[in-house]
Amino acid sequence: MAASAISSDGKFIALADKHNDHNVFCYNIGAGNNYSKPAPEFTDKGGVDEIFDIAFTKQEGKYDFWTAGKKHLCFWNFDDKKKKKGVYAGKGQP
């Protein structure tokens, strides 16, 4: 895995792999008992740029998260299972 994060309440884990598509996965790790297989919430392609970090929101009851990496920042909306690229306000990408 390239990056990972666990939600503040321990219910979800978000992961990014090192595949050429830099896939992003979100699993429900709080469901069932300790011996059950984690239930996937969603998966999507992160894009062509490597992902270095993932962070969940600290807002209670919300599970949105962000990915950051080489030339990008993405917001992942947990409810509609979609990503939105960050806007750099005309200052160029880092």
PDB file of N, CA and C in Angstrom:
ATOM      1  N   MET A   1       0.830  -1.190   0.000  1.00  0.00           N
ATOM      2  CA  MET A   1       0.000   0.000   0.000  1.00  0.00           C
ATOM      3  C   MET A   1       0.870   1.248   0.000  1.00  0.00           C
ATOM      4  N   ALA A   2       0.380   2.235  -0.694  1.00  0.00           N
ATOM      5  CA  ALA A   2       1.099   3.507  -0.777  1.00  0.00           C
ATOM      6  C   ALA A   2       0.721   4.425   0.380  1.00  0.00           C
ATOM      7  N   ALA A   3      -0.562   4.386   0.785  1.00  0.00           N
ATOM      8  CA  ALA A   3      -1.035   5.256   1.856  1.00  0.00           C
ATOM      9  C   ALA A   3      -2.247   4.613   2.515  1.00  0.00           C
ATOM     10  N   SER A   4      -2.481   4.957   3.780  1.00  0.00           N
ATOM     11  CA  SER A   4      -3.646   4.432   4.488  1.00  0.00           C
ATOM     12  C   SER A   4      -4.051   5.386   5.604  1.00  0.00           C
ATOM     13  N   ALA A   5      -5.326   5.312   5.991  1.00  0.00           N
ATOM     14  CA  ALA A   5      -5.845   6.105   7.104  1.00  0.00           C
ATOM     15  C   ALA A   5      -7.035   5.381   7.703  1.00  0.00           C
ATOM     16  N   ILE A   6      -7.222   5.541   9.001  1.00  0.00           N
ATOM     17  CA  ILE A   6      -8.358   4.961   9.713  1.00  0.00           C
ATOM     18  C   ILE A   6      -9.193   6.113  10.262  1.00  0.00           C
ATOM     19  N   SER A   7     -10.514   6.016  10.112  1.00  0.00           N
ATOM     20  CA  SER A   7     -11.400   7.070  10.625  1.00  0.00           C
ATOM     21  C   SER A   7     -11.235   7.191  12.136  1.00  0.00           C
ATOM     22  N   SER A   8     -11.555   8.363  12.675  1.00  0.00           N
ATOM     23  CA  SER A   8     -11.321   8.620  14.094  1.00  0.00           C
ATOM     24  C   SER A   8     -12.085   7.673  15.020  1.00  0.00           C
ATOM     25  N   ASP A   9     -13.221   7.123  14.554  1.00  0.00           N
ATOM     26  CA  ASP A   9     -13.972   6.186  15.386  1.00  0.00           C
ATOM     27  C   ASP A   9     -13.609   4.722  15.095  1.00  0.00           C
ATOM     28  N   GLY A  10     -12.677   4.500  14.170  1.00  0.00           N
ATOM     29  CA  GLY A  10     -12.208   3.151  13.875  1.00  0.00           C
ATOM     30  C   GLY A  10     -13.150   2.310  13.035  1.00  0.00           C
ATOM     31  N   LYS A  11     -14.155   2.908  12.413  1.00  0.00           N
ATOM     32  CA  LYS A  11     -15.124   2.147  11.619  1.00  0.00           C
ATOM     33  C   LYS A  11     -14.671   1.904  10.187  1.00  0.00           C
ATOM     34  N   PHE A  12     -13.858   2.796   9.628  1.00  0.00           N
ATOM     35  CA  PHE A  12     -13.477   2.701   8.223  1.00  0.00           C
ATOM     36  C   PHE A  12     -11.975   2.859   8.038  1.00  0.00           C
ATOM     37  N   ILE A  13     -11.467   2.217   6.979  1.00  0.00           N
ATOM     38  CA  ILE A  13     -10.075   2.386   6.586  1.00  0.00           C
ATOM     39  C   ILE A  13     -10.056   2.732   5.104  1.00  0.00           C
ATOM     40  N   ALA A  14      -9.227   3.696   4.747  1.00  0.00           N
ATOM     41  CA  ALA A  14      -9.036   4.081   3.344  1.00  0.00           C
ATOM     42  C   ALA A  14      -7.606   3.722   2.963  1.00  0.00           C
ATOM     43  N   LEU A  15      -7.458   3.150   1.778  1.00  0.00           N
ATOM     44  CA  LEU A  15      -6.158   2.683   1.316  1.00  0.00           C
ATOM     45  C   LEU A  15      -5.927   3.108  -0.127  1.00  0.00           C
ATOM     46  N   ALA A  16      -4.680   3.358  -0.482  1.00  0.00           N
ATOM     47  CA  ALA A  16      -4.289   3.625  -1.865  1.00  0.00           C
ATOM     48  C   ALA A  16      -3.174   2.656  -2.218  1.00  0.00           C
ATOM     49  N   ASP A  17      -3.265   2.076  -3.418  1.00  0.00           N
ATOM     50  CA  ASP A  17      -2.226   1.122  -3.814  1.00  0.00           C
ATOM     51  C   ASP A  17      -1.216   1.769  -4.761  1.00  0.00           C
ATOM     52  N   LYS A  18      -0.214   1.002  -5.149  1.00  0.00           N
ATOM     53  CA  LYS A  18       0.854   1.505  -6.015  1.00  0.00           C
ATOM     54  C   LYS A  18       0.661   1.087  -7.473  1.00  0.00           C
ATOM     55  N   HIS A  19      -0.520   0.606  -7.813  1.00  0.00           N
ATOM     56  CA  HIS A  19      -0.843   0.245  -9.190  1.00  0.00           C
ATOM     57  C   HIS A  19      -0.728   1.492 -10.075  1.00  0.00           C
ATOM     58  N   ASN A  20      -0.590   1.319 -11.375  1.00  0.00           N
ATOM     59  CA  ASN A  20      -0.504   2.464 -12.295  1.00  0.00           C
ATOM     60  C   ASN A  20      -1.706   3.394 -12.186  1.00  0.00           C
ATOM     61  N   ASP A  21      -2.881   2.848 -11.819  1.00  0.00           N
ATOM     62  CA  ASP A  21      -4.094   3.657 -11.651  1.00  0.00           C
ATOM     63  C   ASP A  21      -4.218   4.246 -10.255  1.00  0.00           C
ATOM     64  N   HIS A  22      -3.336   3.867  -9.330  1.00  0.00           N
ATOM     65  CA  HIS A  22      -3.358   4.322  -7.944  1.00  0.00           C
ATOM     66  C   HIS A  22      -4.766   4.225  -7.360  1.00  0.00           C
ATOM     67  N   ASN A  23      -5.260   2.991  -7.325  1.00  0.00           N
ATOM     68  CA  ASN A  23      -6.615   2.713  -6.848  1.00  0.00           C
ATOM     69  C   ASN A  23      -6.787   3.108  -5.384  1.00  0.00           C
ATOM     70  N   VAL A  24      -7.981   3.597  -5.067  1.00  0.00           N
ATOM     71  CA  VAL A  24      -8.333   3.977  -3.702  1.00  0.00           C
ATOM     72  C   VAL A  24      -9.481   3.073  -3.258  1.00  0.00           C
ATOM     73  N   PHE A  25      -9.348   2.524  -2.062  1.00  0.00           N
ATOM     74  CA  PHE A  25     -10.338   1.613  -1.493  1.00  0.00           C
ATOM     75  C   PHE A  25     -10.792   2.154  -0.145  1.00  0.00           C
ATOM     76  N   CYS A  26     -12.053   1.935   0.182  1.00  0.00           N
ATOM     77  CA  CYS A  26     -12.560   2.276   1.502  1.00  0.00           C
ATOM     78  C   CYS A  26     -13.323   1.067   2.030  1.00  0.00           C
ATOM     79  N   TYR A  27     -12.923   0.568   3.196  1.00  0.00           N
ATOM     80  CA  TYR A  27     -13.533  -0.616   3.782  1.00  0.00           C
ATOM     81  C   TYR A  27     -14.177  -0.291   5.121  1.00  0.00           C
ATOM     82  N   ASN A  28     -15.295  -0.959   5.391  1.00  0.00           N
ATOM     83  CA  ASN A  28     -15.948  -0.876   6.681  1.00  0.00           C
ATOM     84  C   ASN A  28     -15.301  -1.945   7.560  1.00  0.00           C
ATOM     85  N   ILE A  29     -14.449  -1.525   8.495  1.00  0.00           N
ATOM     86  CA  ILE A  29     -13.767  -2.482   9.364  1.00  0.00           C
ATOM     87  C   ILE A  29     -14.450  -2.585  10.724  1.00  0.00           C
ATOM     88  N   GLY A  30     -15.522  -1.810  10.920  1.00  0.00           N
ATOM     89  CA  GLY A  30     -16.247  -1.847  12.175  1.00  0.00           C
ATOM     90  C   GLY A  30     -17.457  -2.760  12.128  1.00  0.00           C
ATOM     91  N   ALA A  31     -17.748  -3.353  10.963  1.00  0.00           N
ATOM     92  CA  ALA A  31     -18.916  -4.224  10.811  1.00  0.00           C
ATOM     93  C   ALA A  31     -18.587  -5.643  11.245  1.00  0.00           C
ATOM     94  N   GLY A  32     -19.530  -6.287  11.892  1.00  0.00           N
ATOM     95  CA  GLY A  32     -19.360  -7.692  12.259  1.00  0.00           C
ATOM     96  C   GLY A  32     -18.381  -7.886  13.403  1.00  0.00           C
ATOM     97  N   ASN A  33     -17.905  -9.112  13.538  1.00  0.00           N
ATOM     98  CA  ASN A  33     -16.950  -9.409  14.607  1.00  0.00           C
ATOM     99  C   ASN A  33     -15.525  -9.282  14.068  1.00  0.00           C
ATOM    100  N   ASN A  34     -14.568  -9.520  14.929  1.00  0.00           N
ATOM    101  CA  ASN A  34     -13.162  -9.382  14.555  1.00  0.00           C
ATOM    102  C   ASN A  34     -12.722 -10.397  13.512  1.00  0.00           C
ATOM    103  N   TYR A  35     -13.499 -11.446  13.311  1.00  0.00           N
ATOM    104  CA  TYR A  35     -13.106 -12.508  12.385  1.00  0.00           C
ATOM    105  C   TYR A  35     -13.762 -12.379  11.016  1.00  0.00           C
ATOM    106  N   SER A  36     -14.656 -11.405  10.842  1.00  0.00           N
ATOM    107  CA  SER A  36     -15.327 -11.256   9.552  1.00  0.00           C
ATOM    108  C   SER A  36     -14.430 -10.490   8.574  1.00  0.00           C
ATOM    109  N   LYS A  37     -14.623 -10.751   7.306  1.00  0.00           N
ATOM    110  CA  LYS A  37     -13.875 -10.060   6.265  1.00  0.00           C
ATOM    111  C   LYS A  37     -14.410  -8.637   6.168  1.00  0.00           C
ATOM    112  N   PRO A  38     -13.525  -7.624   6.099  1.00  0.00           N
ATOM    113  CA  PRO A  38     -14.007  -6.238   5.998  1.00  0.00           C
ATOM    114  C   PRO A  38     -14.901  -6.044   4.769  1.00  0.00           C
ATOM    115  N   ALA A  39     -15.976  -5.302   4.961  1.00  0.00           N
ATOM    116  CA  ALA A  39     -16.924  -5.050   3.883  1.00  0.00           C
ATOM    117  C   ALA A  39     -16.480  -3.822   3.085  1.00  0.00           C
ATOM    118  N   PRO A  40     -16.299  -3.954   1.750  1.00  0.00           N
ATOM    119  CA  PRO A  40     -15.899  -2.782   0.969  1.00  0.00           C
ATOM    120  C   PRO A  40     -17.044  -1.785   0.830  1.00  0.00           C
ATOM    121  N   GLU A  41     -16.755  -0.526   1.044  1.00  0.00           N
ATOM    122  CA  GLU A  41     -17.742   0.539   0.848  1.00  0.00           C
ATOM    123  C   GLU A  41     -17.694   1.020  -0.596  1.00  0.00           C
ATOM    124  N   PHE A  42     -16.495   1.257  -1.103  1.00  0.00           N
ATOM    125  CA  PHE A  42     -16.323   1.615  -2.507  1.00  0.00           C
ATOM    126  C   PHE A  42     -14.853   1.552  -2.895  1.00  0.00           C
ATOM    127  N   THR A  43     -14.634   1.579  -4.201  1.00  0.00           N
ATOM    128  CA  THR A  43     -13.285   1.632  -4.765  1.00  0.00           C
ATOM    129  C   THR A  43     -13.339   2.450  -6.042  1.00  0.00           C
ATOM    130  N   ASP A  44     -12.262   3.138  -6.347  1.00  0.00           N
ATOM    131  CA  ASP A  44     -12.203   3.956  -7.558  1.00  0.00           C
ATOM    132  C   ASP A  44     -10.738   4.172  -7.915  1.00  0.00           C
ATOM    133  N   LYS A  45     -10.499   4.547  -9.161  1.00  0.00           N
ATOM    134  CA  LYS A  45      -9.145   4.863  -9.597  1.00  0.00           C
ATOM    135  C   LYS A  45      -8.762   6.239  -9.071  1.00  0.00           C
ATOM    136  N   GLY A  46      -7.577   6.313  -8.483  1.00  0.00           N
ATOM    137  CA  GLY A  46      -7.102   7.587  -7.965  1.00  0.00           C
ATOM    138  C   GLY A  46      -6.557   8.495  -9.047  1.00  0.00           C
ATOM    139  N   GLY A  47      -6.022   7.915 -10.097  1.00  0.00           N
ATOM    140  CA  GLY A  47      -5.445   8.698 -11.184  1.00  0.00           C
ATOM    141  C   GLY A  47      -4.026   8.258 -11.481  1.00  0.00           C
ATOM    142  N   VAL A  48      -3.378   8.978 -12.370  1.00  0.00           N
ATOM    143  CA  VAL A  48      -2.040   8.578 -12.815  1.00  0.00           C
ATOM    144  C   VAL A  48      -0.939   8.998 -11.852  1.00  0.00           C
ATOM    145  N   ASP A  49      -1.206   9.963 -10.993  1.00  0.00           N
ATOM    146  CA  ASP A  49      -0.191  10.450 -10.063  1.00  0.00           C
ATOM    147  C   ASP A  49      -0.214   9.675  -8.749  1.00  0.00           C
ATOM    148  N   GLU A  50       0.978   9.366  -8.257  1.00  0.00           N
ATOM    149  CA  GLU A  50       1.116   8.584  -7.029  1.00  0.00           C
ATOM    150  C   GLU A  50       0.472   9.303  -5.846  1.00  0.00           C
ATOM    151  N   ILE A  51      -0.134   8.526  -4.953  1.00  0.00           N
ATOM    152  CA  ILE A  51      -0.766   9.049  -3.736  1.00  0.00           C
ATOM    153  C   ILE A  51       0.178   8.813  -2.569  1.00  0.00           C
ATOM    154  N   PHE A  52       0.473   9.889  -1.824  1.00  0.00           N
ATOM    155  CA  PHE A  52       1.392   9.807  -0.698  1.00  0.00           C
ATOM    156  C   PHE A  52       0.692   9.789   0.659  1.00  0.00           C
ATOM    157  N   ASP A  53      -0.512  10.387   0.734  1.00  0.00           N
ATOM    158  CA  ASP A  53      -1.170  10.524   2.041  1.00  0.00           C
ATOM    159  C   ASP A  53      -2.688  10.482   1.887  1.00  0.00           C
ATOM    160  N   ILE A  54      -3.353   9.988   2.919  1.00  0.00           N
ATOM    161  CA  ILE A  54      -4.814   9.963   3.022  1.00  0.00           C
ATOM    162  C   ILE A  54      -5.172  10.446   4.418  1.00  0.00           C
ATOM    163  N   ALA A  55      -6.242  11.229   4.525  1.00  0.00           N
ATOM    164  CA  ALA A  55      -6.708  11.696   5.830  1.00  0.00           C
ATOM    165  C   ALA A  55      -8.227  11.773   5.841  1.00  0.00           C
ATOM    166  N   PHE A  56      -8.827  11.239   6.903  1.00  0.00           N
ATOM    167  CA  PHE A  56     -10.275  11.338   7.108  1.00  0.00           C
ATOM    168  C   PHE A  56     -10.608  12.663   7.766  1.00  0.00           C
ATOM    169  N   THR A  57     -11.838  13.148   7.525  1.00  0.00           N
ATOM    170  CA  THR A  57     -12.314  14.328   8.218  1.00  0.00           C
ATOM    171  C   THR A  57     -12.423  14.027   9.716  1.00  0.00           C
ATOM    172  N   LYS A  58     -12.304  15.050  10.519  1.00  0.00           N
ATOM    173  CA  LYS A  58     -12.454  14.910  11.971  1.00  0.00           C
ATOM    174  C   LYS A  58     -13.892  15.170  12.403  1.00  0.00           C
ATOM    175  N   GLN A  59     -14.758  15.542  11.444  1.00  0.00           N
ATOM    176  CA  GLN A  59     -16.149  15.854  11.744  1.00  0.00           C
ATOM    177  C   GLN A  59     -16.880  14.585  12.170  1.00  0.00           C
ATOM    178  N   GLU A  60     -17.456  14.602  13.347  1.00  0.00           N
ATOM    179  CA  GLU A  60     -18.130  13.429  13.897  1.00  0.00           C
ATOM    180  C   GLU A  60     -19.295  12.984  13.015  1.00  0.00           C
ATOM    181  N   GLY A  61     -19.365  11.669  12.760  1.00  0.00           N
ATOM    182  CA  GLY A  61     -20.432  11.107  11.961  1.00  0.00           C
ATOM    183  C   GLY A  61     -20.225  11.214  10.456  1.00  0.00           C
ATOM    184  N   LYS A  62     -19.131  11.828  10.016  1.00  0.00           N
ATOM    185  CA  LYS A  62     -18.815  11.963   8.589  1.00  0.00           C
ATOM    186  C   LYS A  62     -17.578  11.114   8.287  1.00  0.00           C
ATOM    187  N   TYR A  63     -17.506  10.593   7.061  1.00  0.00           N
ATOM    188  CA  TYR A  63     -16.394   9.722   6.687  1.00  0.00           C
ATOM    189  C   TYR A  63     -15.748  10.139   5.370  1.00  0.00           C
ATOM    190  N   ASP A  64     -15.906  11.417   5.007  1.00  0.00           N
ATOM    191  CA  ASP A  64     -15.225  11.927   3.824  1.00  0.00           C
ATOM    192  C   ASP A  64     -13.723  11.890   4.093  1.00  0.00           C
ATOM    193  N   PHE A  65     -12.927  11.778   3.017  1.00  0.00           N
ATOM    194  CA  PHE A  65     -11.482  11.798   3.189  1.00  0.00           C
ATOM    195  C   PHE A  65     -10.810  12.462   2.003  1.00  0.00           C
ATOM    196  N   TRP A  66      -9.532  12.762   2.161  1.00  0.00           N
ATOM    197  CA  TRP A  66      -8.736  13.425   1.141  1.00  0.00           C
ATOM    198  C   TRP A  66      -7.538  12.558   0.800  1.00  0.00           C
ATOM    199  N   THR A  67      -7.128  12.618  -0.454  1.00  0.00           N
ATOM    200  CA  THR A  67      -5.869  12.005  -0.860  1.00  0.00           C
ATOM    201  C   THR A  67      -4.990  13.115  -1.416  1.00  0.00           C
ATOM    202  N   ALA A  68      -3.704  12.999  -1.162  1.00  0.00           N
ATOM    203  CA  ALA A  68      -2.748  13.984  -1.655  1.00  0.00           C
ATOM    204  C   ALA A  68      -1.531  13.248  -2.184  1.00  0.00           C
ATOM    205  N   GLY A  69      -0.949  13.821  -3.210  1.00  0.00           N
ATOM    206  CA  GLY A  69       0.232  13.195  -3.779  1.00  0.00           C
ATOM    207  C   GLY A  69       0.887  14.070  -4.806  1.00  0.00           C
ATOM    208  N   LYS A  70       1.621  13.412  -5.672  1.00  0.00           N
ATOM    209  CA  LYS A  70       2.362  14.103  -6.703  1.00  0.00           C
ATOM    210  C   LYS A  70       1.385  14.848  -7.619  1.00  0.00           C
ATOM    211  N   LYS A  71       1.423  16.164  -7.591  1.00  0.00           N
ATOM    212  CA  LYS A  71       0.626  17.046  -8.448  1.00  0.00           C
ATOM    213  C   LYS A  71      -0.876  16.956  -8.246  1.00  0.00           C
ATOM    214  N   HIS A  72      -1.362  16.517  -7.098  1.00  0.00           N
ATOM    215  CA  HIS A  72      -2.817  16.470  -6.942  1.00  0.00           C
ATOM    216  C   HIS A  72      -3.272  16.486  -5.486  1.00  0.00           C
ATOM    217  N   LEU A  73      -4.525  16.853  -5.331  1.00  0.00           N
ATOM    218  CA  LEU A  73      -5.255  16.768  -4.070  1.00  0.00           C
ATOM    219  C   LEU A  73      -6.683  16.419  -4.460  1.00  0.00           C
ATOM    220  N   CYS A  74      -7.261  15.381  -3.861  1.00  0.00           N
ATOM    221  CA  CYS A  74      -8.629  14.971  -4.180  1.00  0.00           C
ATOM    222  C   CYS A  74      -9.459  14.847  -2.914  1.00  0.00           C
ATOM    223  N   PHE A  75     -10.706  15.263  -3.012  1.00  0.00           N
ATOM    224  CA  PHE A  75     -11.690  15.117  -1.945  1.00  0.00           C
ATOM    225  C   PHE A  75     -12.597  13.953  -2.320  1.00  0.00           C
ATOM    226  N   TRP A  76     -12.773  12.999  -1.427  1.00  0.00           N
ATOM    227  CA  TRP A  76     -13.605  11.821  -1.663  1.00  0.00           C
ATOM    228  C   TRP A  76     -14.839  11.933  -0.784  1.00  0.00           C
ATOM    229  N   ASN A  77     -16.005  12.112  -1.421  1.00  0.00           N
ATOM    230  CA  ASN A  77     -17.264  12.224  -0.703  1.00  0.00           C
ATOM    231  C   ASN A  77     -17.774  10.824  -0.389  1.00  0.00           C
ATOM    232  N   PHE A  78     -17.877  10.509   0.874  1.00  0.00           N
ATOM    233  CA  PHE A  78     -18.260   9.168   1.303  1.00  0.00           C
ATOM    234  C   PHE A  78     -19.700   8.834   0.935  1.00  0.00           C
ATOM    235  N   ASP A  79     -20.603   9.814   1.022  1.00  0.00           N
ATOM    236  CA  ASP A  79     -22.020   9.552   0.787  1.00  0.00           C
ATOM    237  C   ASP A  79     -22.334   9.226  -0.670  1.00  0.00           C
ATOM    238  N   ASP A  80     -21.782  10.001  -1.613  1.00  0.00           N
ATOM    239  CA  ASP A  80     -22.094   9.721  -3.025  1.00  0.00           C
ATOM    240  C   ASP A  80     -21.002   8.921  -3.733  1.00  0.00           C
ATOM    241  N   LYS A  81     -19.953   8.540  -2.990  1.00  0.00           N
ATOM    242  CA  LYS A  81     -18.887   7.670  -3.513  1.00  0.00           C
ATOM    243  C   LYS A  81     -18.182   8.270  -4.729  1.00  0.00           C
ATOM    244  N   LYS A  82     -17.990   9.571  -4.720  1.00  0.00           N
ATOM    245  CA  LYS A  82     -17.329  10.242  -5.831  1.00  0.00           C
ATOM    246  C   LYS A  82     -16.162  11.078  -5.340  1.00  0.00           C
ATOM    247  N   LYS A  83     -15.209  11.308  -6.245  1.00  0.00           N
ATOM    248  CA  LYS A  83     -14.070  12.158  -5.914  1.00  0.00           C
ATOM    249  C   LYS A  83     -14.164  13.475  -6.659  1.00  0.00           C
ATOM    250  N   LYS A  84     -13.526  14.482  -6.088  1.00  0.00           N
ATOM    251  CA  LYS A  84     -13.502  15.809  -6.685  1.00  0.00           C
ATOM    252  C   LYS A  84     -12.073  16.323  -6.563  1.00  0.00           C
ATOM    253  N   LYS A  85     -11.503  16.773  -7.675  1.00  0.00           N
ATOM    254  CA  LYS A  85     -10.128  17.263  -7.651  1.00  0.00           C
ATOM    255  C   LYS A  85     -10.051  18.625  -6.972  1.00  0.00           C
ATOM    256  N   GLY A  86      -8.947  18.848  -6.260  1.00  0.00           N
ATOM    257  CA  GLY A  86      -8.720  20.121  -5.584  1.00  0.00           C
ATOM    258  C   GLY A  86      -8.474  21.244  -6.566  1.00  0.00           C
ATOM    259  N   VAL A  87      -8.811  22.457  -6.155  1.00  0.00           N
ATOM    260  CA  VAL A  87      -8.600  23.641  -6.958  1.00  0.00           C
ATOM    261  C   VAL A  87      -7.492  24.453  -6.298  1.00  0.00           C
ATOM    262  N   TYR A  88      -6.552  24.914  -7.099  1.00  0.00           N
ATOM    263  CA  TYR A  88      -5.393  25.616  -6.561  1.00  0.00           C
ATOM    264  C   TYR A  88      -5.478  27.130  -6.700  1.00  0.00           C
ATOM    265  N   ALA A  89      -6.662  27.656  -6.991  1.00  0.00           N
ATOM    266  CA  ALA A  89      -6.920  29.106  -7.069  1.00  0.00           C
ATOM    267  C   ALA A  89      -5.961  29.827  -8.001  1.00  0.00           C
ATOM    268  N   GLY A  90      -5.646  29.214  -9.139  1.00  0.00           N
ATOM    269  CA  GLY A  90      -4.817  29.858 -10.137  1.00  0.00           C
ATOM    270  C   GLY A  90      -3.342  29.949  -9.797  1.00  0.00           C
ATOM    271  N   LYS A  91      -2.938  29.345  -8.709  1.00  0.00           N
ATOM    272  CA  LYS A  91      -1.538  29.440  -8.273  1.00  0.00           C
ATOM    273  C   LYS A  91      -0.699  28.270  -8.757  1.00  0.00           C
ATOM    274  N   GLY A  92      -1.296  27.386  -9.534  1.00  0.00           N
ATOM    275  CA  GLY A  92      -0.553  26.226 -10.027  1.00  0.00           C
ATOM    276  C   GLY A  92      -0.517  25.112  -9.009  1.00  0.00           C
ATOM    277  N   GLN A  93      -0.214  23.942  -9.479  1.00  0.00           N
ATOM    278  CA  GLN A  93      -0.157  22.789  -8.590  1.00  0.00           C
ATOM    279  C   GLN A  93       1.170  22.742  -7.858  1.00  0.00           C
ATOM    280  N   PRO A  94       1.181  22.160  -6.652  1.00  0.00           N
ATOM    281  CA  PRO A  94       2.426  22.081  -5.883  1.00  0.00           C
ATOM    282  C   PRO A  94       3.424  21.128  -6.528  1.00  0.00           C
TER     283      PRO A  94
END
